[in-house]
Structures are given as C-alpha cells and as structure tokens.
Amino acid sequence: MTPKILLMSDIHITETGTDIVGLDPQSRFRRCLDHAAKHHGDASHLYLMGDLTHHGTQPEYEILREILSAQPFPVTLMLGNHDRRGPFAQVFSKQSTTFQQGHQDFGVTRILYLDTLDENAPNKHSGLMCRARINWLQAQLEAGQGPMIVLAHHHMLASGFEGMDEIKLSNGLAVAKMIAGSNRCQMVINGHIHRIIFSTFKGVAHSMIKSPCHQMPMILGAGASSLSVAEPGGYGLLLLDADSPVLHHVDVDLPNGPIEFDAVS
C-alpha cells in the first residue's frame, strides 16, 4: 500500500479571540484536521511545516498542543519564521532548543525535514541553513541511495512574489544545489508563501502548499510579504510511490455540491 502523508504549513495559531484577516486560526486548523481524519484517516503521518503559531508565545504553543491532543495522526513539528525556539521547547518538552530537524522512513522513501528558522535574521522573517545545519544536511544526503523527499518551511527559489522572495531561505540556491547534486531527492516541499506554486531546479521538483488559515493574494511583483486574503484553507496530501511520488492539495470549506456521473451516450 502506498504510504499517505499529510502536510500542513503556516498554521499561525493565535490566542482565543485574535483573528487574522477576519479568520480564526484555531477554527481553520481544527477543520483541516477534521477533514483529514474523515477523508484520509489511513495517513501514516502528519507534518506541520512551520509557522505553528503567529507570535511564537508560550500560550499559543499551549493551544496548539491542546488541539493536537485530539487528533489521530503521529505528528512531526517543524519551525518557521513566526516560531520561537524557547517557548516552543517549553511547551513541547521532548523537543530540542537547538535544531528541529530529522528524518523518517516510509517504505523505501525517506522524508527529510529541515529547520530553516533564523531568529537573528536582519529582516526578521528570512530563513537560514547555518554551517552546522548544512553539514547535517550533507551527511543525510550521503547516507543511503533510496528516494528522498525534503520538507522545509522557507522556499529556496524565486517565486515571483517579490516581497516573499526577500524573506526566502537566504542561502536557498546553495541548498537547492546540494539537494539536486545528491541525485536522490524527488521533490522539495515548503510552505511560507501561503499559495500553491510549482517549480523545478536541476531536475528536482519544488512545490509549495497553502495554509489552513489565510493565503497570499495572487498579485505578482512588488508588494509586502504580509499581504493576505481570506481564501479557503487547505493542506497537502503526499502519496509516496517509490518511483513517482504525487502531491495533491486538498481545499477545505469549499461549497458542497453534488457529485455526478457524466455518462457517455
């Protein structure tokens, strides 16, 4: 059976009563979790790919912990630019205060998840793979020959959203070259932009997924990275076929309509 993996990024949990562009992040996240449990309850794992909270505070992480306690999937937590290591580690006590990175194997495919958070970024929100993390990544890429999927919060390549590209992974091109040079990565998947985007680099697919909460409006070119629109939220669904993995995107809260069979006469 092909392993099925759930991907959710940019949760942006806030304290109760604090909305983002008129949306309640807690409610939006719960609806995505409920939708996944109902329609994809056979999923092997759930990755939360950074920006777990909006302000990186301990009360926000406590709310996230409470929400996750009521859902059925094994969960791996990643960090994004809105997260803070100290409060995160205080709430999720088994987690390290250093780098939140690692790997898991599903069948013959290895999922490698990166920590791109840079709490000292001069622009506050760009990411970084420091020398220690680069060395760790290189070792992981050289450990084995099987297929690999790489997850990250920050995007590595230019997207066309100039405000967001100013806060991408600051050494993203170098990291993308490393990954492509391993000849084993099938796909890089990230969040951060809050939009579905596809690209390639040296034969490796780079895919971005939406947020369960608010999205980036489809306005290319110059513009602030904080632009947001209240479009439907959603999550990624990754099917780990060893030869040809597939990434679907699932929209939540779309209008209900009949499903009909279009008979051919």
PDB file of C-alpha atoms in Angstrom:
ATOM      1  CA  MET A   1       0.000   0.000   0.000  1.00  0.00           C
ATOM      2  CA  THR A   2       1.353   3.418  -0.956  1.00  0.00           C
ATOM      3  CA  PRO A   3       2.171   5.461   2.179  1.00  0.00           C
ATOM      4  CA  LYS A   4      -0.003   8.562   2.528  1.00  0.00           C
ATOM      5  CA  ILE A   5       1.461  11.615   4.273  1.00  0.00           C
ATOM      6  CA  LEU A   6      -0.384  14.751   5.417  1.00  0.00           C
ATOM      7  CA  LEU A   7       1.320  18.135   5.129  1.00  0.00           C
ATOM      8  CA  MET A   8       0.081  21.325   6.795  1.00  0.00           C
ATOM      9  CA  SER A   9       2.068  24.547   6.904  1.00  0.00           C
ATOM     10  CA  ASP A  10       1.577  28.049   8.255  1.00  0.00           C
ATOM     11  CA  ILE A  11      -0.947  27.228  10.971  1.00  0.00           C
ATOM     12  CA  HIS A  12      -0.427  30.623  12.691  1.00  0.00           C
ATOM     13  CA  ILE A  13      -2.222  29.702  15.921  1.00  0.00           C
ATOM     14  CA  THR A  14      -3.226  32.792  17.924  1.00  0.00           C
ATOM     15  CA  GLU A  15      -4.766  33.171  21.353  1.00  0.00           C
ATOM     16  CA  THR A  16      -8.546  32.876  21.527  1.00  0.00           C
ATOM     17  CA  GLY A  17     -10.281  35.963  20.166  1.00  0.00           C
ATOM     18  CA  THR A  18      -7.376  37.070  17.957  1.00  0.00           C
ATOM     19  CA  ASP A  19      -8.190  36.754  14.259  1.00  0.00           C
ATOM     20  CA  ILE A  20      -6.051  37.112  11.141  1.00  0.00           C
ATOM     21  CA  VAL A  21      -7.790  38.982   8.284  1.00  0.00           C
ATOM     22  CA  GLY A  22     -11.092  38.080   9.933  1.00  0.00           C
ATOM     23  CA  LEU A  23     -10.249  34.376  10.205  1.00  0.00           C
ATOM     24  CA  ASP A  24      -9.854  32.312  13.377  1.00  0.00           C
ATOM     25  CA  PRO A  25      -6.641  30.255  13.004  1.00  0.00           C
ATOM     26  CA  GLN A  26      -7.712  27.775  15.659  1.00  0.00           C
ATOM     27  CA  SER A  27     -11.010  27.020  13.941  1.00  0.00           C
ATOM     28  CA  ARG A  28      -9.447  26.828  10.498  1.00  0.00           C
ATOM     29  CA  PHE A  29      -6.787  24.386  11.711  1.00  0.00           C
ATOM     30  CA  ARG A  30      -9.322  22.205  13.505  1.00  0.00           C
ATOM     31  CA  ARG A  31     -11.426  21.987  10.339  1.00  0.00           C
ATOM     32  CA  CYS A  32      -8.403  20.850   8.321  1.00  0.00           C
ATOM     33  CA  LEU A  33      -7.571  18.209  10.921  1.00  0.00           C
ATOM     34  CA  ASP A  34     -11.188  17.024  10.994  1.00  0.00           C
ATOM     35  CA  HIS A  35     -11.300  16.897   7.204  1.00  0.00           C
ATOM     36  CA  ALA A  36      -8.069  14.887   7.052  1.00  0.00           C
ATOM     37  CA  ALA A  37      -9.267  12.445   9.715  1.00  0.00           C
ATOM     38  CA  LYS A  38     -12.564  11.922   7.893  1.00  0.00           C
ATOM     39  CA  HIS A  39     -11.244  11.557   4.356  1.00  0.00           C
ATOM     40  CA  HIS A  40      -7.655  10.367   4.857  1.00  0.00           C
ATOM     41  CA  GLY A  41      -7.720   8.548   8.162  1.00  0.00           C
ATOM     42  CA  ASP A  42      -5.308   5.962   6.762  1.00  0.00           C
ATOM     43  CA  ALA A  43      -2.492   8.522   6.532  1.00  0.00           C
ATOM     44  CA  SER A  44       0.768   7.375   8.116  1.00  0.00           C
ATOM     45  CA  HIS A  45       1.966  10.726   9.409  1.00  0.00           C
ATOM     46  CA  LEU A  46       1.240  14.444   9.714  1.00  0.00           C
ATOM     47  CA  TYR A  47       3.948  17.069   9.264  1.00  0.00           C
ATOM     48  CA  LEU A  48       3.294  20.608  10.495  1.00  0.00           C
ATOM     49  CA  MET A  49       5.792  22.544   8.410  1.00  0.00           C
ATOM     50  CA  GLY A  50       6.454  25.677  10.437  1.00  0.00           C
ATOM     51  CA  ASP A  51       4.764  28.905  11.474  1.00  0.00           C
ATOM     52  CA  LEU A  52       2.980  26.803  14.055  1.00  0.00           C
ATOM     53  CA  THR A  53       1.995  29.998  15.871  1.00  0.00           C
ATOM     54  CA  HIS A  54       1.656  33.635  14.865  1.00  0.00           C
ATOM     55  CA  HIS A  55       3.701  35.282  17.618  1.00  0.00           C
ATOM     56  CA  GLY A  56       5.784  32.407  18.967  1.00  0.00           C
ATOM     57  CA  THR A  57       4.449  32.751  22.511  1.00  0.00           C
ATOM     58  CA  GLN A  58       4.059  30.029  25.122  1.00  0.00           C
ATOM     59  CA  PRO A  59       0.243  30.430  25.374  1.00  0.00           C
ATOM     60  CA  GLU A  60      -0.063  29.953  21.603  1.00  0.00           C
ATOM     61  CA  TYR A  61       2.006  26.759  21.722  1.00  0.00           C
ATOM     62  CA  GLU A  62      -0.134  25.518  24.605  1.00  0.00           C
ATOM     63  CA  ILE A  63      -3.238  25.987  22.461  1.00  0.00           C
ATOM     64  CA  LEU A  64      -1.562  24.089  19.632  1.00  0.00           C
ATOM     65  CA  ARG A  65      -0.661  21.237  21.985  1.00  0.00           C
ATOM     66  CA  GLU A  66      -4.269  21.000  23.154  1.00  0.00           C
ATOM     67  CA  ILE A  67      -5.598  20.906  19.583  1.00  0.00           C
ATOM     68  CA  LEU A  68      -3.115  18.212  18.561  1.00  0.00           C
ATOM     69  CA  SER A  69      -4.037  16.031  21.543  1.00  0.00           C
ATOM     70  CA  ALA A  70      -7.445  15.367  19.986  1.00  0.00           C
ATOM     71  CA  GLN A  71      -6.308  14.236  16.515  1.00  0.00           C
ATOM     72  CA  PRO A  72      -5.297  10.693  15.483  1.00  0.00           C
ATOM     73  CA  PHE A  73      -2.079  11.045  13.470  1.00  0.00           C
ATOM     74  CA  PRO A  74       1.567  10.768  14.542  1.00  0.00           C
ATOM     75  CA  VAL A  75       2.876  14.331  14.230  1.00  0.00           C
ATOM     76  CA  THR A  76       6.232  15.925  13.455  1.00  0.00           C
ATOM     77  CA  LEU A  77       6.587  19.619  14.235  1.00  0.00           C
ATOM     78  CA  MET A  78       8.793  21.922  12.182  1.00  0.00           C
ATOM     79  CA  LEU A  79       9.701  25.562  12.781  1.00  0.00           C
ATOM     80  CA  GLY A  80       9.097  28.647  10.639  1.00  0.00           C
ATOM     81  CA  ASN A  81       9.869  32.340  10.847  1.00  0.00           C
ATOM     82  CA  HIS A  82       6.959  33.086  13.186  1.00  0.00           C
ATOM     83  CA  ASP A  83       8.122  30.455  15.682  1.00  0.00           C
ATOM     84  CA  ARG A  84      10.493  30.894  18.624  1.00  0.00           C
ATOM     85  CA  ARG A  85      12.665  28.080  19.912  1.00  0.00           C
ATOM     86  CA  GLY A  86      12.465  28.888  23.626  1.00  0.00           C
ATOM     87  CA  PRO A  87       8.669  28.979  24.059  1.00  0.00           C
ATOM     88  CA  PHE A  88       8.297  26.046  21.644  1.00  0.00           C
ATOM     89  CA  ALA A  89      10.638  23.869  23.707  1.00  0.00           C
ATOM     90  CA  GLN A  90       8.956  24.898  26.973  1.00  0.00           C
ATOM     91  CA  VAL A  91       5.614  23.525  25.763  1.00  0.00           C
ATOM     92  CA  PHE A  92       6.794  20.588  23.676  1.00  0.00           C
ATOM     93  CA  SER A  93       9.258  19.413  26.303  1.00  0.00           C
ATOM     94  CA  LYS A  94      10.619  16.498  24.280  1.00  0.00           C
ATOM     95  CA  GLN A  95      11.774  18.857  21.562  1.00  0.00           C
ATOM     96  CA  SER A  96      15.261  20.327  21.355  1.00  0.00           C
ATOM     97  CA  THR A  97      16.019  24.019  21.812  1.00  0.00           C
ATOM     98  CA  THR A  98      18.623  23.715  19.044  1.00  0.00           C
ATOM     99  CA  PHE A  99      17.534  22.440  15.615  1.00  0.00           C
ATOM    100  CA  GLN A 100      14.178  20.859  14.885  1.00  0.00           C
ATOM    101  CA  GLN A 101      15.289  18.613  12.024  1.00  0.00           C
ATOM    102  CA  GLY A 102      15.365  14.922  11.304  1.00  0.00           C
ATOM    103  CA  HIS A 103      14.103  12.136   9.076  1.00  0.00           C
ATOM    104  CA  GLN A 104      11.615   9.292   8.927  1.00  0.00           C
ATOM    105  CA  ASP A 105      11.385   6.355   6.547  1.00  0.00           C
ATOM    106  CA  PHE A 106       8.128   5.275   4.924  1.00  0.00           C
ATOM    107  CA  GLY A 107       8.725   2.131   2.938  1.00  0.00           C
ATOM    108  CA  VAL A 108      11.828   2.774   0.833  1.00  0.00           C
ATOM    109  CA  THR A 109      11.316   6.555   0.811  1.00  0.00           C
ATOM    110  CA  ARG A 110      12.999   8.798   3.356  1.00  0.00           C
ATOM    111  CA  ILE A 111      11.399  12.112   4.330  1.00  0.00           C
ATOM    112  CA  LEU A 112      13.986  14.624   5.460  1.00  0.00           C
ATOM    113  CA  TYR A 113      12.707  17.700   7.282  1.00  0.00           C
ATOM    114  CA  LEU A 114      14.815  20.830   7.677  1.00  0.00           C
ATOM    115  CA  ASP A 115      14.983  23.580  10.267  1.00  0.00           C
ATOM    116  CA  THR A 116      15.238  26.900   8.388  1.00  0.00           C
ATOM    117  CA  LEU A 117      14.366  29.249  11.264  1.00  0.00           C
ATOM    118  CA  ASP A 118      16.783  32.178  11.693  1.00  0.00           C
ATOM    119  CA  GLU A 119      15.848  34.058  14.864  1.00  0.00           C
ATOM    120  CA  ASN A 120      18.641  36.565  14.164  1.00  0.00           C
ATOM    121  CA  ALA A 121      17.600  37.401  10.607  1.00  0.00           C
ATOM    122  CA  PRO A 122      18.057  41.144   9.954  1.00  0.00           C
ATOM    123  CA  ASN A 123      14.685  41.289   8.211  1.00  0.00           C
ATOM    124  CA  LYS A 124      13.057  39.092  10.910  1.00  0.00           C
ATOM    125  CA  HIS A 125      11.478  36.569   8.566  1.00  0.00           C
ATOM    126  CA  SER A 126      14.031  35.162   6.111  1.00  0.00           C
ATOM    127  CA  GLY A 127      15.430  31.694   6.746  1.00  0.00           C
ATOM    128  CA  LEU A 128      18.934  30.296   7.011  1.00  0.00           C
ATOM    129  CA  MET A 129      20.713  26.978   6.902  1.00  0.00           C
ATOM    130  CA  CYS A 130      23.791  27.727   9.026  1.00  0.00           C
ATOM    131  CA  ARG A 131      27.048  25.777   8.697  1.00  0.00           C
ATOM    132  CA  ALA A 132      26.000  23.208  11.301  1.00  0.00           C
ATOM    133  CA  ARG A 133      22.714  22.574   9.519  1.00  0.00           C
ATOM    134  CA  ILE A 134      24.415  22.467   6.116  1.00  0.00           C
ATOM    135  CA  ASN A 135      26.832  19.834   7.392  1.00  0.00           C
ATOM    136  CA  TRP A 136      23.942  17.827   8.830  1.00  0.00           C
ATOM    137  CA  LEU A 137      22.054  18.036   5.527  1.00  0.00           C
ATOM    138  CA  GLN A 138      25.087  16.921   3.527  1.00  0.00           C
ATOM    139  CA  ALA A 139      25.538  13.912   5.793  1.00  0.00           C
ATOM    140  CA  GLN A 140      21.876  12.979   5.402  1.00  0.00           C
ATOM    141  CA  LEU A 141      22.031  13.270   1.611  1.00  0.00           C
ATOM    142  CA  GLU A 142      25.047  10.970   1.534  1.00  0.00           C
ATOM    143  CA  ALA A 143      23.530   8.391   3.913  1.00  0.00           C
ATOM    144  CA  GLY A 144      21.918   5.878   1.590  1.00  0.00           C
ATOM    145  CA  GLN A 145      20.763   5.636  -2.008  1.00  0.00           C
ATOM    146  CA  GLY A 146      16.983   5.427  -1.786  1.00  0.00           C
ATOM    147  CA  PRO A 147      14.429   8.048  -2.847  1.00  0.00           C
ATOM    148  CA  MET A 148      14.026  11.110  -0.656  1.00  0.00           C
ATOM    149  CA  ILE A 149      11.525  13.928  -0.150  1.00  0.00           C
ATOM    150  CA  VAL A 150      12.788  17.118   1.527  1.00  0.00           C
ATOM    151  CA  LEU A 151      10.461  19.312   3.602  1.00  0.00           C
ATOM    152  CA  ALA A 152      11.313  22.887   4.585  1.00  0.00           C
ATOM    153  CA  HIS A 153       9.420  25.916   5.769  1.00  0.00           C
ATOM    154  CA  HIS A 154      11.127  28.600   3.671  1.00  0.00           C
ATOM    155  CA  HIS A 155      11.212  28.436  -0.117  1.00  0.00           C
ATOM    156  CA  MET A 156      14.604  28.147  -1.802  1.00  0.00           C
ATOM    157  CA  LEU A 157      13.825  29.527  -5.272  1.00  0.00           C
ATOM    158  CA  ALA A 158      12.334  32.786  -6.507  1.00  0.00           C
ATOM    159  CA  SER A 159       8.542  32.700  -6.673  1.00  0.00           C
ATOM    160  CA  GLY A 160       7.585  35.927  -8.447  1.00  0.00           C
ATOM    161  CA  PHE A 161       6.168  37.363  -5.221  1.00  0.00           C
ATOM    162  CA  GLU A 162       8.943  39.884  -4.625  1.00  0.00           C
ATOM    163  CA  GLY A 163       8.031  40.657  -1.015  1.00  0.00           C
ATOM    164  CA  MET A 164       8.107  36.975  -0.137  1.00  0.00           C
ATOM    165  CA  ASP A 165      11.291  36.373  -2.116  1.00  0.00           C
ATOM    166  CA  GLU A 166      13.019  38.957   0.066  1.00  0.00           C
ATOM    167  CA  ILE A 167      12.365  36.647   3.020  1.00  0.00           C
ATOM    168  CA  LYS A 168      13.001  33.257   1.423  1.00  0.00           C
ATOM    169  CA  LEU A 169      15.788  30.933   2.567  1.00  0.00           C
ATOM    170  CA  SER A 170      18.730  33.319   2.354  1.00  0.00           C
ATOM    171  CA  ASN A 171      21.118  30.630   1.096  1.00  0.00           C
ATOM    172  CA  GLY A 172      18.361  28.744  -0.694  1.00  0.00           C
ATOM    173  CA  LEU A 173      20.082  28.432  -4.048  1.00  0.00           C
ATOM    174  CA  ALA A 174      23.143  26.801  -2.475  1.00  0.00           C
ATOM    175  CA  VAL A 175      20.895  24.403  -0.525  1.00  0.00           C
ATOM    176  CA  ALA A 176      18.893  23.584  -3.668  1.00  0.00           C
ATOM    177  CA  LYS A 177      22.150  22.802  -5.497  1.00  0.00           C
ATOM    178  CA  MET A 178      23.230  20.462  -2.690  1.00  0.00           C
ATOM    179  CA  ILE A 179      19.923  18.651  -2.776  1.00  0.00           C
ATOM    180  CA  ALA A 180      19.927  18.305  -6.564  1.00  0.00           C
ATOM    181  CA  GLY A 181      23.530  17.091  -6.509  1.00  0.00           C
ATOM    182  CA  SER A 182      22.602  14.148  -4.292  1.00  0.00           C
ATOM    183  CA  ASN A 183      20.677  12.560  -7.207  1.00  0.00           C
ATOM    184  CA  ARG A 184      18.208  11.037  -4.768  1.00  0.00           C
ATOM    185  CA  CYS A 185      15.731  13.821  -3.944  1.00  0.00           C
ATOM    186  CA  GLN A 186      12.468  13.521  -5.859  1.00  0.00           C
ATOM    187  CA  MET A 187      10.761  16.633  -4.503  1.00  0.00           C
ATOM    188  CA  VAL A 188      11.272  19.611  -2.182  1.00  0.00           C
ATOM    189  CA  ILE A 189       8.087  20.826  -0.478  1.00  0.00           C
ATOM    190  CA  ASN A 190       7.712  24.019   1.544  1.00  0.00           C
ATOM    191  CA  GLY A 191       5.157  26.470   2.865  1.00  0.00           C
ATOM    192  CA  HIS A 192       5.851  30.096   3.849  1.00  0.00           C
ATOM    193  CA  ILE A 193       4.197  31.775   0.843  1.00  0.00           C
ATOM    194  CA  HIS A 194       0.652  30.542   1.595  1.00  0.00           C
ATOM    195  CA  ARG A 195      -0.003  29.625  -2.031  1.00  0.00           C
ATOM    196  CA  ILE A 196       0.181  26.579  -4.317  1.00  0.00           C
ATOM    197  CA  ILE A 197       3.262  27.016  -6.516  1.00  0.00           C
ATOM    198  CA  PHE A 198       5.331  24.583  -8.589  1.00  0.00           C
ATOM    199  CA  SER A 199       8.853  24.946  -9.930  1.00  0.00           C
ATOM    200  CA  THR A 200      11.888  22.837 -10.772  1.00  0.00           C
ATOM    201  CA  PHE A 201      15.621  23.191 -10.236  1.00  0.00           C
ATOM    202  CA  LYS A 202      18.193  20.921 -11.894  1.00  0.00           C
ATOM    203  CA  GLY A 203      15.625  18.173 -12.305  1.00  0.00           C
ATOM    204  CA  VAL A 204      14.175  18.374  -8.786  1.00  0.00           C
ATOM    205  CA  ALA A 205      10.554  19.433  -8.308  1.00  0.00           C
ATOM    206  CA  HIS A 206       9.938  22.282  -5.839  1.00  0.00           C
ATOM    207  CA  SER A 207       6.338  22.532  -4.596  1.00  0.00           C
ATOM    208  CA  MET A 208       4.630  24.897  -2.171  1.00  0.00           C
ATOM    209  CA  ILE A 209       1.385  24.345  -0.290  1.00  0.00           C
ATOM    210  CA  LYS A 210      -1.320  26.645   1.041  1.00  0.00           C
ATOM    211  CA  SER A 211      -2.103  27.488   4.649  1.00  0.00           C
ATOM    212  CA  PRO A 212      -5.066  26.126   6.626  1.00  0.00           C
ATOM    213  CA  CYS A 213      -5.724  29.769   7.528  1.00  0.00           C
ATOM    214  CA  HIS A 214      -5.042  32.792   5.263  1.00  0.00           C
ATOM    215  CA  GLN A 215      -3.490  32.872   1.794  1.00  0.00           C
ATOM    216  CA  MET A 216      -1.201  35.120  -0.251  1.00  0.00           C
ATOM    217  CA  PRO A 217      -3.250  37.034  -2.862  1.00  0.00           C
ATOM    218  CA  MET A 218      -2.324  36.281  -6.464  1.00  0.00           C
ATOM    219  CA  ILE A 219      -0.552  39.616  -7.037  1.00  0.00           C
ATOM    220  CA  LEU A 220       2.864  39.053  -8.576  1.00  0.00           C
ATOM    221  CA  GLY A 221       5.721  41.543  -8.464  1.00  0.00           C
ATOM    222  CA  ALA A 222       6.412  44.133  -5.798  1.00  0.00           C
ATOM    223  CA  GLY A 223       4.329  44.007  -2.620  1.00  0.00           C
ATOM    224  CA  ALA A 224       4.555  43.458   1.099  1.00  0.00           C
ATOM    225  CA  SER A 225       5.120  39.948   2.385  1.00  0.00           C
ATOM    226  CA  SER A 226       2.224  40.438   4.822  1.00  0.00           C
ATOM    227  CA  LEU A 227      -0.481  40.666   2.136  1.00  0.00           C
ATOM    228  CA  SER A 228      -3.261  38.200   2.950  1.00  0.00           C
ATOM    229  CA  VAL A 229      -6.633  37.140   1.587  1.00  0.00           C
ATOM    230  CA  ALA A 230      -9.400  35.035   3.143  1.00  0.00           C
ATOM    231  CA  GLU A 231      -9.459  32.248   0.552  1.00  0.00           C
ATOM    232  CA  PRO A 232     -10.287  28.664   1.577  1.00  0.00           C
ATOM    233  CA  GLY A 233      -7.610  26.916   3.602  1.00  0.00           C
ATOM    234  CA  GLY A 234      -6.163  23.554   2.815  1.00  0.00           C
ATOM    235  CA  TYR A 235      -3.386  21.014   3.201  1.00  0.00           C
ATOM    236  CA  GLY A 236      -1.097  18.773   1.189  1.00  0.00           C
ATOM    237  CA  LEU A 237      -1.561  15.052   0.639  1.00  0.00           C
ATOM    238  CA  LEU A 238       1.600  13.230  -0.404  1.00  0.00           C
ATOM    239  CA  LEU A 239       1.472   9.742  -1.915  1.00  0.00           C
ATOM    240  CA  LEU A 240       4.886   8.133  -1.559  1.00  0.00           C
ATOM    241  CA  ASP A 241       5.149   5.963  -4.629  1.00  0.00           C
ATOM    242  CA  ALA A 242       8.812   4.963  -4.712  1.00  0.00           C
ATOM    243  CA  ASP A 243       9.204   5.771  -8.410  1.00  0.00           C
ATOM    244  CA  SER A 244       6.759   8.637  -8.863  1.00  0.00           C
ATOM    245  CA  PRO A 245       5.527  10.417  -5.712  1.00  0.00           C
ATOM    246  CA  VAL A 246       2.403  12.541  -6.081  1.00  0.00           C
ATOM    247  CA  LEU A 247       1.496  15.709  -4.164  1.00  0.00           C
ATOM    248  CA  HIS A 248      -2.193  16.634  -4.054  1.00  0.00           C
ATOM    249  CA  HIS A 249      -3.668  19.736  -2.479  1.00  0.00           C
ATOM    250  CA  VAL A 250      -6.922  19.458  -0.555  1.00  0.00           C
ATOM    251  CA  ASP A 251      -9.072  22.566  -0.186  1.00  0.00           C
ATOM    252  CA  VAL A 252     -11.324  22.747   2.864  1.00  0.00           C
ATOM    253  CA  ASP A 253     -14.597  24.680   3.280  1.00  0.00           C
ATOM    254  CA  LEU A 254     -15.452  24.724  -0.403  1.00  0.00           C
ATOM    255  CA  PRO A 255     -19.174  24.880  -1.231  1.00  0.00           C
ATOM    256  CA  ASN A 256     -20.852  21.497  -1.148  1.00  0.00           C
ATOM    257  CA  GLY A 257     -22.218  20.238  -4.425  1.00  0.00           C
ATOM    258  CA  PRO A 258     -23.472  17.000  -5.942  1.00  0.00           C
ATOM    259  CA  ILE A 259     -21.000  14.534  -7.403  1.00  0.00           C
ATOM    260  CA  GLU A 260     -22.442  13.292 -10.659  1.00  0.00           C
ATOM    261  CA  PHE A 261     -21.516  10.666 -13.219  1.00  0.00           C
ATOM    262  CA  ASP A 262     -21.190  12.120 -16.701  1.00  0.00           C
ATOM    263  CA  ALA A 263     -22.466   9.181 -18.738  1.00  0.00           C
ATOM    264  CA  VAL A 264     -21.197   8.820 -22.290  1.00  0.00           C
ATOM    265  CA  SER A 265     -24.117   8.081 -24.603  1.00  0.00           C
TER     266      SER A 265
END
